Tab-separated table of C-alpha atoms and ligand atoms in Angstrom:
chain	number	residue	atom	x	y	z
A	1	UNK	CA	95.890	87.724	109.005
A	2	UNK	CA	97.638	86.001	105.816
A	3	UNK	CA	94.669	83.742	104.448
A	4	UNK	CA	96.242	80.608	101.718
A	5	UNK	CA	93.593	80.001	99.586
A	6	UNK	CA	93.299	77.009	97.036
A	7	UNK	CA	90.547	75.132	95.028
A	8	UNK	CA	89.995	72.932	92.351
A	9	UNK	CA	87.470	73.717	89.016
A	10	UNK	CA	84.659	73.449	91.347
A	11	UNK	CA	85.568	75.584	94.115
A	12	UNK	CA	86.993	78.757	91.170
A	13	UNK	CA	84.044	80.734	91.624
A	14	UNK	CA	83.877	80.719	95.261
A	15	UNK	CA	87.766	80.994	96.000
A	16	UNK	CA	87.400	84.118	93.657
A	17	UNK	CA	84.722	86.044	95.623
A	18	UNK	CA	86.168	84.862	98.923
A	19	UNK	CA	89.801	86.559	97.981
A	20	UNK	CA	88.465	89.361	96.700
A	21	UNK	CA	86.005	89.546	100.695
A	22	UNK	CA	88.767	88.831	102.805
A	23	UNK	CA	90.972	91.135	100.813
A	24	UNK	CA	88.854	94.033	101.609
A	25	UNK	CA	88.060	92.544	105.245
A	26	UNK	CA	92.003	93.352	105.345
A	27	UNK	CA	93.619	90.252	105.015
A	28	UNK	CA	96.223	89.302	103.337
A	29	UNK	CA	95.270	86.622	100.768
A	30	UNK	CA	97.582	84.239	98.695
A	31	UNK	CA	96.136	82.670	96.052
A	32	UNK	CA	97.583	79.220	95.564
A	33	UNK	CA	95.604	78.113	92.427
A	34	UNK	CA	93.740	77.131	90.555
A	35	UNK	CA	94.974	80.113	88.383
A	36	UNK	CA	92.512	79.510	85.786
A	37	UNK	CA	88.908	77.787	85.514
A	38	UNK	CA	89.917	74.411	84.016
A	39	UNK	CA	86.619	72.104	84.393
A	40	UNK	CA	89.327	68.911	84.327
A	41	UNK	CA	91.119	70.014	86.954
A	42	UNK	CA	92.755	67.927	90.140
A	43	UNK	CA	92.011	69.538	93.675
A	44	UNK	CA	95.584	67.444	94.943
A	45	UNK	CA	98.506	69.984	93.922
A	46	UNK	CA	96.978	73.057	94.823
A	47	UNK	CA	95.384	72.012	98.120
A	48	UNK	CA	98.910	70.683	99.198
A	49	UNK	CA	100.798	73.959	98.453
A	50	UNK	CA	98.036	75.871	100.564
A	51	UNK	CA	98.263	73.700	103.380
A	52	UNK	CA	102.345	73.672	103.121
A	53	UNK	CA	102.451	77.258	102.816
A	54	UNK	CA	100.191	77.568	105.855
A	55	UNK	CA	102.453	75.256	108.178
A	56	UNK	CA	105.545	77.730	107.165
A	57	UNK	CA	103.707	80.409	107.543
A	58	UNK	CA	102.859	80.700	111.499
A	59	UNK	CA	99.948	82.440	112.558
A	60	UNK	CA	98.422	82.132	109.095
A	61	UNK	CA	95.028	79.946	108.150
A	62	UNK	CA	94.164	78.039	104.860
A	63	UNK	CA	91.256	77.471	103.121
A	64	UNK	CA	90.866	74.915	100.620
A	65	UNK	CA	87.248	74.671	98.610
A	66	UNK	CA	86.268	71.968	96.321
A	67	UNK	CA	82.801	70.568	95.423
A	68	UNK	CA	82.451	68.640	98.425
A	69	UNK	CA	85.238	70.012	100.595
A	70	UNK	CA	86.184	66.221	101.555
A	71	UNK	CA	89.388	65.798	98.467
A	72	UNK	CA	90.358	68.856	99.602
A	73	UNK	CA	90.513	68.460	103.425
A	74	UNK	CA	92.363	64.820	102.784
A	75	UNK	CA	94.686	66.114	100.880
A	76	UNK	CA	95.426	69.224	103.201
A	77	UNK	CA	95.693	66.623	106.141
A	78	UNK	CA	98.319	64.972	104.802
A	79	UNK	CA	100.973	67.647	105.339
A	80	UNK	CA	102.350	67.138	108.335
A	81	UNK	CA	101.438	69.722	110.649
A	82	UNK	CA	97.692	70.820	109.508
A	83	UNK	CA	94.997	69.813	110.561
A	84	UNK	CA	92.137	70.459	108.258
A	85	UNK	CA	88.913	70.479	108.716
A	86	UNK	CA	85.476	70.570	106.604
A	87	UNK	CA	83.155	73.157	107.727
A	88	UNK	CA	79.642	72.246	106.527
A	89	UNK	CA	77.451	74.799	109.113
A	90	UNK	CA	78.302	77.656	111.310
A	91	UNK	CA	78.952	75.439	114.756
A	92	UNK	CA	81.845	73.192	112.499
A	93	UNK	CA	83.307	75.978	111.335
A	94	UNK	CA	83.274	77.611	115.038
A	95	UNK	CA	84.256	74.322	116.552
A	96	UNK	CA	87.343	73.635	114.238
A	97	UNK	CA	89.025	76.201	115.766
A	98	UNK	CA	88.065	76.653	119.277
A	99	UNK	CA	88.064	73.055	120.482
A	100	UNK	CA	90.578	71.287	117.330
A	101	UNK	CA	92.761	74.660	116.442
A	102	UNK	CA	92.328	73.706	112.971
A	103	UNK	CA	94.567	75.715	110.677
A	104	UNK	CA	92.869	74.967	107.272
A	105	UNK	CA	89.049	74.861	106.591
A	106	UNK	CA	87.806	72.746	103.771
A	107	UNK	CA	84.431	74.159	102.385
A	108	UNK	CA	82.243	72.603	99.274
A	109	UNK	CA	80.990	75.170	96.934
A	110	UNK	CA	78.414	72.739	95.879
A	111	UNK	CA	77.126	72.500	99.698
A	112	UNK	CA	76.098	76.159	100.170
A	113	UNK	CA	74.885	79.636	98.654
A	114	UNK	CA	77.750	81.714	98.452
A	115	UNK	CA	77.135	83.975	101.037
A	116	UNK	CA	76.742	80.681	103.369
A	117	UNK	CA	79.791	79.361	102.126
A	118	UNK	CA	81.415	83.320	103.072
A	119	UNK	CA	79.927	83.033	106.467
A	120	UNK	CA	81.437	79.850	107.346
A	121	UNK	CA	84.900	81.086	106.490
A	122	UNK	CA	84.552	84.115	107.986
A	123	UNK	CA	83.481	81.669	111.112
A	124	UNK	CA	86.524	80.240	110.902
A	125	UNK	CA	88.457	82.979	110.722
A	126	UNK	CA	87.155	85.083	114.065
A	127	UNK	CA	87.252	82.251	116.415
A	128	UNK	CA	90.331	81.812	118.863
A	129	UNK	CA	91.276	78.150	119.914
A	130	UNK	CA	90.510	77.186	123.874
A	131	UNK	CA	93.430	76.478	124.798
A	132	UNK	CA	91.626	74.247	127.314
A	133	UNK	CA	93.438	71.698	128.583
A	134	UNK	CA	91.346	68.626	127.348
A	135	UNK	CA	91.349	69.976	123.608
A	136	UNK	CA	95.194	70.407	123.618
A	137	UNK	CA	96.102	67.093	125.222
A	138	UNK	CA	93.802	65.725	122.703
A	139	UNK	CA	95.530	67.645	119.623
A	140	UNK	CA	99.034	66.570	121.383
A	141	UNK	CA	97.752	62.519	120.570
A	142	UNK	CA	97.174	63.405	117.016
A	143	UNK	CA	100.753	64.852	116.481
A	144	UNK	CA	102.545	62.579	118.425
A	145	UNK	CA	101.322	59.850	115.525
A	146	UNK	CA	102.021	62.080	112.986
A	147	UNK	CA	105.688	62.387	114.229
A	148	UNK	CA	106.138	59.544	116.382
A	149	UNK	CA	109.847	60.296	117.180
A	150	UNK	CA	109.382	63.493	119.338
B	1	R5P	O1	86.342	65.866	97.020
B	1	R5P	C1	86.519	66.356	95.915
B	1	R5P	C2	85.878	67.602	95.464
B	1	R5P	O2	84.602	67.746	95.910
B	1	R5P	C3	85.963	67.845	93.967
B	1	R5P	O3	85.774	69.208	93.803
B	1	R5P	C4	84.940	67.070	93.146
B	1	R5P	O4	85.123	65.681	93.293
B	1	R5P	C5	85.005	67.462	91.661
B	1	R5P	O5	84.008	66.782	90.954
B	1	R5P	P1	83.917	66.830	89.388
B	1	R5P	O6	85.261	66.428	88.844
B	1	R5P	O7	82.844	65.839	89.058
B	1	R5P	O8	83.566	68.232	88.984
């Protein structure tokens, strides 16, 4: 699966580790920034081109880590088309897909251990939307006011 990763000065650390894990899991990863550890840094750009990559990308997922997770999954949300959300403990990160069929997870580095933080991605990552009925009528609501001509 192509993963689009992207996070902010406080998220570096983690995004590095995870990229280098999924790599070898056998995904392929794309690295959307921050390209360097800048402790000034804004989570907005980077988070953005993830989440636009992963709407033209189909079949792809995003991640998106900041301190919190929260900058990060607002500003993913507001490309048209994703639907991020923050994973804070195994049944979120489970539950984003199957019941919301989230395609970006927002994770805060500062929330977890590492290998927490890894676990919740990887969560993420192996678990298939429903496809029941009441979660897909339910996602259908949310993108008919995000593109209230069709
Ligand atoms: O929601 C935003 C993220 O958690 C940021 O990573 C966080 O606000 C960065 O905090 P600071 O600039 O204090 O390192």
């Amino acid at each position: 699966m192509r993963i689009h990763l992207a996070a902010d000065h406080a998220g570096f650390e983690l995004k590095t580790v995870l990229a280098a894990h999924l790599a070898r899991a056998g995904h392929d990863v794309i690295d959307h920034g921050a390209d360097t550890y800048d402790p000034d840094d804004d989570y907005p750009a980077v988070c953005l081109a993830a989440a636009e990559a992963v709407v033209s990308d189909a079949g792809s997922l995003g991640v998106v880590i900041g301190g919190s997770g929260n900058g990060e999954q607002i500003a993913a949300n507001k490309v048209r088309g994703v639907r991020a959300a923050l994973a804070w403990s195994p049944a979120t990160a489970t539950l984003a897909r199957q019941h919301n069929d989230a395609n970006v997870v927002a994770i805060g580095a500062r929330q977890h251990a590492e290998a927490e933080a890894v676990a919740l991605v990887e969560a993420f990552l192996a678990e298939p939307f429903s496809g029941d009925e009441r979660h897909q009528r339910r996602i259908e609501q949310v993108a008919a006011y995000e593109n209230p001509a069709t």
